[in-house]
mmCIF file of C-alpha atoms in Angstrom:
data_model
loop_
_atom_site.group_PDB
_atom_site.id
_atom_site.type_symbol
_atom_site.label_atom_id
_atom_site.label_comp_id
_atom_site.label_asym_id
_atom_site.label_seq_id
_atom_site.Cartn_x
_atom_site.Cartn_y
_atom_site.Cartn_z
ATOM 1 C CA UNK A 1170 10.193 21.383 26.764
ATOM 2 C CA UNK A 1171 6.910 19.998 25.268
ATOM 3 C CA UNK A 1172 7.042 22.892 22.211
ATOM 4 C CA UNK A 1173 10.392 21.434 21.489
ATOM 5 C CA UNK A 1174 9.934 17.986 21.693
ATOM 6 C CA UNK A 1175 6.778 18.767 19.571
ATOM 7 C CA UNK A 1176 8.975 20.680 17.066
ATOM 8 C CA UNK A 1177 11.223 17.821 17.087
ATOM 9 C CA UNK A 1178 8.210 14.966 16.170
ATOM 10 C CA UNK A 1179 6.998 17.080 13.049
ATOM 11 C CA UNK A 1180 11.171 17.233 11.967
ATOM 12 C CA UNK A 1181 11.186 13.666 12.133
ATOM 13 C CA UNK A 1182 8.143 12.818 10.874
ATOM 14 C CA UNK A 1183 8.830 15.060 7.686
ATOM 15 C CA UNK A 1184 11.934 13.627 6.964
ATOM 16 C CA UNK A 1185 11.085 10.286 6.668
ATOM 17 C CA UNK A 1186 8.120 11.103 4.971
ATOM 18 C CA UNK A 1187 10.062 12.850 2.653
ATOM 19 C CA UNK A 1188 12.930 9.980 2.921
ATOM 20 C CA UNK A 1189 10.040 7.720 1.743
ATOM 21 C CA UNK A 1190 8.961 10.042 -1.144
ATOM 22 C CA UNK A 1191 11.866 10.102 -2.664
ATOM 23 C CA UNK A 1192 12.120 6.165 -2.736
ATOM 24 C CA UNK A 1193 8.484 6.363 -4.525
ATOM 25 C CA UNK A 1194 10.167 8.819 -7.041
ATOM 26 C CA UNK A 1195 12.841 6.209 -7.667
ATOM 27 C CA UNK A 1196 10.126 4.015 -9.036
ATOM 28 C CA UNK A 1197 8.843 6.146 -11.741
ATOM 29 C CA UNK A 1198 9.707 4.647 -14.299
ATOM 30 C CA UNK A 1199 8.390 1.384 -13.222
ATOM 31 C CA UNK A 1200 4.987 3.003 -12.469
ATOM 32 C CA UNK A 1201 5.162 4.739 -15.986
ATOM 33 C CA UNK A 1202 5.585 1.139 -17.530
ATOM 34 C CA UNK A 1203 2.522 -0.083 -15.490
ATOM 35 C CA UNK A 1204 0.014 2.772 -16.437
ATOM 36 C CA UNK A 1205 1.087 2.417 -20.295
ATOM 37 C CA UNK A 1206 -0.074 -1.330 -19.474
ATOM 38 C CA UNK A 1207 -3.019 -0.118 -17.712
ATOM 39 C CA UNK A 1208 -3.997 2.735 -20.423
ATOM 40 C CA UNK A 1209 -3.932 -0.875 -23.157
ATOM 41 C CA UNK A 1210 -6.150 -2.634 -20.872
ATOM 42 C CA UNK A 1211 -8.638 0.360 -20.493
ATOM 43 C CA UNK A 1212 -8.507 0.215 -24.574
ATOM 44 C CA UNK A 1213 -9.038 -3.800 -24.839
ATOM 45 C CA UNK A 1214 -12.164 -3.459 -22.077
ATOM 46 C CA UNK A 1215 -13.764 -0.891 -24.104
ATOM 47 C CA UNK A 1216 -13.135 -1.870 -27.546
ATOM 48 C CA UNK A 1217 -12.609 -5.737 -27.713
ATOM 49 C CA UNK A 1218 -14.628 -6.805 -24.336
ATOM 50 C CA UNK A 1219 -17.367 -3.794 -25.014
ATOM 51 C CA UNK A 1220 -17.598 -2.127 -21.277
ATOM 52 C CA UNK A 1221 -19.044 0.990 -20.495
ATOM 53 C CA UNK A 1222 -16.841 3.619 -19.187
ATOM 54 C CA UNK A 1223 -17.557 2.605 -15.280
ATOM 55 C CA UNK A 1224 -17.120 -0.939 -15.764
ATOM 56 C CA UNK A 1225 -13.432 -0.305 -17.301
ATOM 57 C CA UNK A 1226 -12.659 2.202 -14.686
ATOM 58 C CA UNK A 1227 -13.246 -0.773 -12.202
ATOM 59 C CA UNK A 1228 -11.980 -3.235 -14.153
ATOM 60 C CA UNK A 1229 -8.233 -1.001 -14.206
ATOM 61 C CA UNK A 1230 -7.650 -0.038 -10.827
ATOM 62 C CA UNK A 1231 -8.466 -3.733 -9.595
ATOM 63 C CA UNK A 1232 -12.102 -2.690 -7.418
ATOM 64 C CA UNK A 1233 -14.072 -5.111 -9.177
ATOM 65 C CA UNK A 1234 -12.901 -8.254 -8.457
ATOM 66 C CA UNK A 1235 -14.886 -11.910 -9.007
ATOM 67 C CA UNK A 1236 -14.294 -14.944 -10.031
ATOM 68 C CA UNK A 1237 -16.008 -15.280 -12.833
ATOM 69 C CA UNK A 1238 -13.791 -12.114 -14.461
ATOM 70 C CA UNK A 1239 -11.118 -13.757 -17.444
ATOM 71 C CA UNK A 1240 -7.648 -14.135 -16.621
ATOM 72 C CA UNK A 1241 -6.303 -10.663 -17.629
ATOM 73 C CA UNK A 1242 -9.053 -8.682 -15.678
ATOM 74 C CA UNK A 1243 -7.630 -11.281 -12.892
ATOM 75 C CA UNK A 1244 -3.901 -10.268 -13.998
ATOM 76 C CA UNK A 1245 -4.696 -6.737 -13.072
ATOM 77 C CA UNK A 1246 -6.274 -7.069 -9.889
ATOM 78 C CA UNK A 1247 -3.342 -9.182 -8.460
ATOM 79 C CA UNK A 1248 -1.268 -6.261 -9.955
ATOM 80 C CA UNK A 1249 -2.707 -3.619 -7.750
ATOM 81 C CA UNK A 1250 -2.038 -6.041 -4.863
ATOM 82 C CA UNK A 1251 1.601 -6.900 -5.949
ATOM 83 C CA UNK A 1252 2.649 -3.018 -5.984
ATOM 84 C CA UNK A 1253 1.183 -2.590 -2.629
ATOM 85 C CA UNK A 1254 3.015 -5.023 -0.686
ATOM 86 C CA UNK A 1255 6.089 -4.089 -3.266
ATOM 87 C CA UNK A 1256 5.679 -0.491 -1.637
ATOM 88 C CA UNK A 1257 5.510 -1.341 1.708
ATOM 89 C CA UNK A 1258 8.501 -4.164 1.478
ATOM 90 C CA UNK A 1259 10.624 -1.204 0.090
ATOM 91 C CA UNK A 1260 9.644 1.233 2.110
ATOM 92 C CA UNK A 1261 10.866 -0.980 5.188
ATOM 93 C CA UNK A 1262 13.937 -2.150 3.703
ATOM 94 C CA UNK A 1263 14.998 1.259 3.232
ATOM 95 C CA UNK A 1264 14.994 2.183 6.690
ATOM 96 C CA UNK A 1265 16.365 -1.325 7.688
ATOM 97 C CA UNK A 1266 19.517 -1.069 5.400
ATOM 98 C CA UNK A 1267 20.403 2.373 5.243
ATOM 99 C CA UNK A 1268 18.636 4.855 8.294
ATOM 100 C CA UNK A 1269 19.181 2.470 11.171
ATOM 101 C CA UNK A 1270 20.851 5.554 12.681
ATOM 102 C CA UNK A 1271 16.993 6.884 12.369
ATOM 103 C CA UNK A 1272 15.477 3.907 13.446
ATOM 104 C CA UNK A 1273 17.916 2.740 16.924
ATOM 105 C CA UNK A 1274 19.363 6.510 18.012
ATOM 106 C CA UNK A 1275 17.544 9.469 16.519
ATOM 107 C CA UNK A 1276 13.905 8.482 17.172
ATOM 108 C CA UNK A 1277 11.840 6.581 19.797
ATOM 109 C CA UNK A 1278 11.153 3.281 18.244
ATOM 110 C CA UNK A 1279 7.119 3.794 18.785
ATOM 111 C CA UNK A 1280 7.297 7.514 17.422
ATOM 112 C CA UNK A 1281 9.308 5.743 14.213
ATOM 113 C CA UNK A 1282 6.853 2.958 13.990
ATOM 114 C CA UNK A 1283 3.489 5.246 13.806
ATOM 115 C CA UNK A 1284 5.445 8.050 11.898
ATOM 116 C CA UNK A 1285 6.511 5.348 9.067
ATOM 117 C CA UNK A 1286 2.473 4.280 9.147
ATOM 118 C CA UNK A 1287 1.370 7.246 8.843
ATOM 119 C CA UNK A 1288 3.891 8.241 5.855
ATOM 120 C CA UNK A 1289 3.334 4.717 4.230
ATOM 121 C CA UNK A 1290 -0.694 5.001 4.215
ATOM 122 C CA UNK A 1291 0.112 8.906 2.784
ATOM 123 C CA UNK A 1292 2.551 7.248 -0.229
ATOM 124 C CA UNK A 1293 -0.350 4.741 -0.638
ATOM 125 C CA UNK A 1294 -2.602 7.572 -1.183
ATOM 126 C CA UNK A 1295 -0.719 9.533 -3.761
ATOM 127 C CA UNK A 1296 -0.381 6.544 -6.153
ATOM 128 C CA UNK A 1297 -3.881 5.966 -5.676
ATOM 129 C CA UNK A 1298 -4.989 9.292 -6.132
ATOM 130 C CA UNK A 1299 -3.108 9.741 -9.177
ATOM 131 C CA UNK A 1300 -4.337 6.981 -10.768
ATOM 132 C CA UNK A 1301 -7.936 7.946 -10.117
ATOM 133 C CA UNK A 1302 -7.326 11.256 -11.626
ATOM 134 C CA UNK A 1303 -5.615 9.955 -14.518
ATOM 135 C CA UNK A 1304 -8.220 7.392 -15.177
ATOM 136 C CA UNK A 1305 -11.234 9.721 -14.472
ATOM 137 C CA UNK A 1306 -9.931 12.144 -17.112
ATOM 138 C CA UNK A 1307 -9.010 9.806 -19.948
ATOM 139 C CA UNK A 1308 -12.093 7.813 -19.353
ATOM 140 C CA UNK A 1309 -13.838 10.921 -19.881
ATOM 141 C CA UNK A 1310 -15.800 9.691 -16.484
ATOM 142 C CA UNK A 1311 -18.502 12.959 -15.344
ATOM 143 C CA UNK A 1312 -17.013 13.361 -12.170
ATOM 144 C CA UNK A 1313 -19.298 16.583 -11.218
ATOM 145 C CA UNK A 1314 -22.167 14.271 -10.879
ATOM 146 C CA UNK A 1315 -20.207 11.020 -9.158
ATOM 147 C CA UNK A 1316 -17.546 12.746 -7.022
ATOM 148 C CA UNK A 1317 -19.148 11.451 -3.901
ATOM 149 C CA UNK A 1318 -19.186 7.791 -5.309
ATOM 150 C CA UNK A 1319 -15.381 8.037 -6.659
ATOM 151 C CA UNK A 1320 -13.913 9.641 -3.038
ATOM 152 C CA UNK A 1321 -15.818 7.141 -1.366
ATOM 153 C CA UNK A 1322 -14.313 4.720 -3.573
ATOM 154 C CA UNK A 1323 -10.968 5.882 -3.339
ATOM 155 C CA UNK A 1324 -10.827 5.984 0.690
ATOM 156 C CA UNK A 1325 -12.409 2.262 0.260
ATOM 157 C CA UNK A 1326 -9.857 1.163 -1.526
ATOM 158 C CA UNK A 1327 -7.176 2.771 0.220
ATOM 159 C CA UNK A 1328 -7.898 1.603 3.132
ATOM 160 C CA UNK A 1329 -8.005 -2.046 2.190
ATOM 161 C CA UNK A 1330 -4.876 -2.453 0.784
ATOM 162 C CA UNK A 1331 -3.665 -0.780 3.367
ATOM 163 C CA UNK A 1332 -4.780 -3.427 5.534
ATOM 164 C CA UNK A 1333 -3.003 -5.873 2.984
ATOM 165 C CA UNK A 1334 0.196 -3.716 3.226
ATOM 166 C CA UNK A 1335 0.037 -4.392 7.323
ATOM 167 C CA UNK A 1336 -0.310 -7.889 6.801
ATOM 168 C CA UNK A 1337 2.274 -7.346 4.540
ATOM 169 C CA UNK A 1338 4.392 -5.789 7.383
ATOM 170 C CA UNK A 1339 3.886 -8.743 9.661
ATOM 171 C CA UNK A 1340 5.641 -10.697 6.916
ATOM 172 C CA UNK A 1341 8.279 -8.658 6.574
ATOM 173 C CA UNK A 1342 9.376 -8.890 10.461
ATOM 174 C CA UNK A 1343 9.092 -12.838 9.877
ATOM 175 C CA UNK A 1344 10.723 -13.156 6.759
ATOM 176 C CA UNK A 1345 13.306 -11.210 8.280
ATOM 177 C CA UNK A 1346 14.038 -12.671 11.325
ATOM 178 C CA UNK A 1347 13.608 -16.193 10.435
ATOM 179 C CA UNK A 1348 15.199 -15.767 7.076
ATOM 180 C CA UNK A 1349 12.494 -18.404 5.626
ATOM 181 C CA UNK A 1350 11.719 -17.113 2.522
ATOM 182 C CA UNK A 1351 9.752 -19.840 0.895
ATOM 183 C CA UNK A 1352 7.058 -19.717 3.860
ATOM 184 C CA UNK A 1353 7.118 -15.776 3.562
ATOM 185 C CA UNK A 1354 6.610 -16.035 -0.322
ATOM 186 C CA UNK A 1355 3.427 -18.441 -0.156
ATOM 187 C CA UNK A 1356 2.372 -16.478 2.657
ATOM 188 C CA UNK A 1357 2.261 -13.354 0.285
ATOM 189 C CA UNK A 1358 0.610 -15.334 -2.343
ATOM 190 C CA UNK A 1359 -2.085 -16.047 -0.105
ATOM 191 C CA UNK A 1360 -2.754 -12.481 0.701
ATOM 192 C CA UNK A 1361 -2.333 -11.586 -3.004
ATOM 193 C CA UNK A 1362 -4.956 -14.093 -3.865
ATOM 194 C CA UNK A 1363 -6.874 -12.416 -0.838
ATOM 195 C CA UNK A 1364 -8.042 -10.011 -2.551
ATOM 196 C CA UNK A 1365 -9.410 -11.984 -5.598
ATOM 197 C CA UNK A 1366 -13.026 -12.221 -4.327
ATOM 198 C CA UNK A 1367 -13.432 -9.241 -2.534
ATOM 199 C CA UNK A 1368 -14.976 -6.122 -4.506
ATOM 200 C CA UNK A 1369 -14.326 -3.140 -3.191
ATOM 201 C CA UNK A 1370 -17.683 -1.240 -4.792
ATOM 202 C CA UNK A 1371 -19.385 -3.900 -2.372
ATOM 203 C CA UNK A 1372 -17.227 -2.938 0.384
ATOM 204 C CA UNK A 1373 -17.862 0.925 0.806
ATOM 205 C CA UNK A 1374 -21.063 0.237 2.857
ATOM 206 C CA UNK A 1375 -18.270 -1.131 5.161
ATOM 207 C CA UNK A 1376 -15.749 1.750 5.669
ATOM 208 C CA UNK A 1377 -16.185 2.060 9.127
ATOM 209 C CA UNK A 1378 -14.956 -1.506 9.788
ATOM 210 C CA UNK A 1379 -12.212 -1.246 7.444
ATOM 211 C CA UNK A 1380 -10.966 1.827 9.588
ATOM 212 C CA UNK A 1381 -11.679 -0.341 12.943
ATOM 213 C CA UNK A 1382 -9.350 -3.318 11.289
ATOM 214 C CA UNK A 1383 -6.716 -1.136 10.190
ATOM 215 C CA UNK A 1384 -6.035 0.327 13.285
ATOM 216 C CA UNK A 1385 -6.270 -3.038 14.887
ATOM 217 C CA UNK A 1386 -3.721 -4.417 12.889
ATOM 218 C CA UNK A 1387 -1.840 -1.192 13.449
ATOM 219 C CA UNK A 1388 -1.573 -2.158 17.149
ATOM 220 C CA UNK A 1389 -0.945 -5.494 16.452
ATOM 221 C CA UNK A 1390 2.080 -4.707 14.675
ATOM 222 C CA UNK A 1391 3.443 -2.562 16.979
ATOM 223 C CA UNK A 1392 3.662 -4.791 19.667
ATOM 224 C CA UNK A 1393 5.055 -7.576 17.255
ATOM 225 C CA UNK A 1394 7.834 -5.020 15.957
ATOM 226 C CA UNK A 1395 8.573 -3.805 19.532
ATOM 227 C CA UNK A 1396 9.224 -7.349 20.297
ATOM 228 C CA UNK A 1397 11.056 -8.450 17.523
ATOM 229 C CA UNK A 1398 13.175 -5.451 15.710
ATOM 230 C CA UNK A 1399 16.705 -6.060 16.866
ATOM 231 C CA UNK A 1400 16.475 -9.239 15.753
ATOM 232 C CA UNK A 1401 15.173 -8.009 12.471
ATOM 233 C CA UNK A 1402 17.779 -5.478 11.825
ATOM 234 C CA UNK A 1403 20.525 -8.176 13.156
ATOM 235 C CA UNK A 1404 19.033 -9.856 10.048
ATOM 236 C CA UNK A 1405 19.211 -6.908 7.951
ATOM 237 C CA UNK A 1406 22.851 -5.477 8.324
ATOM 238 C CA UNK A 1407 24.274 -9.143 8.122
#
């Protein structure tokens, strides 16, 4: 009986983390637009604001953030933040709308709730890894020497908006149940502008803690979600 309800965990969690795969695939075109924008602003901080290679490839995939950076530098950053909690919005209303069947009779609700974390985190991951790649190569970047530095960075920065994308999720249930946007919009705002001061360079000496507050939050939202979905989907299919 365990082998099969074993077998039946890794069915469900690889259909909806191909379910959520394919909703990333739908937005290829938007991400195309974005890293033509992104491939301009790498050209306008080497040539017109003089960086060096590093400095840009900070600068582009929003991990150097300060206050003191002009507004299109600040543009970008916000950006990164924007498609995060984008992702994880769509992600959830996917389920919500169309694989309730999933979500209330196919799946135990904490098995769905840790599976769609676990395939969310993994969708995170694949933009973010792509755009490292892409970045590393065009930027010419000698990755044989710096590999440790640019994983280290990548899991960093991962990880934190990952944490924004579960604060994002706590949103979501609210926005949804009370059906306030206004309050839900300003509260994403805030966590958008969040992220303005923080630099994630700074922040790899801090890893460990990131991983400790993500799986706090993880928890968090669980027992939030397990006390609040039916009234969220009531919301939803209405």
């Amino acid at each position: 009986m365990k082998n099969i309800c074993d077998r039946c965990d890794k069915i469900m969690l690889k259909y909806i983390i191909d379910s959520d795969f394919q909703g990333v695939l739908k937005l290829k075109k938007k991400f195309l637009f974005f890293t033509i924008l992104m491939i301009a602003f790498a050209f306008y901080n080497l040539k017109i604001l003089g960086l060096d290679i590093v400095e840009t490839f900070h600068n582009i995939l929003g991990l150097n953030a300060d206050w003191d950076k002009n507004i299109l530098i600040i543009i970008v950053l916000l950006s990164h933040v924007f498609i995060a909690i984008y992702l994880e919005f769509l992600l959830l209303d996917k389920d919500f709308k169309w694989n309730t069947e999933l979500l209330f009779l196919r799946v135990d609700l904490k098995k769905w709730y840790f599976f769609k974390s676990i395939s969310t985190i993994l969708m995170t991951s694949f933009i973010k890894i792509i755009q490292f790649l892409l970045f590393i190569i065009l930027l010419q970047i000698p990755i044989k020497t710096i590999w440790l530095y640019c994983l280290k960075l990548l899991v960093t920065d991962i990880i934190y908006l990952y944490i924004i994308q579960q604060i994002a999720f706590t949103f979501y249930v609210l926005i949804s149940i009370k059906r306030n946007y206004y309050i839900g919009l300003l509260l994403l705002f805030i966590c958008m502008f969040f992220r303005i001061p923080i630099n994630i360079v700074n922040l790899m000496n801090y890893l460990k803690i990131f991983i400790i507050i993500t799986i706090i939050l993880i928890v968090i939202n669980y027992i939030i979600f397990q006390k609040t979905y039916i009234s969220c989907f009531e919301r939803k299919v209405k």
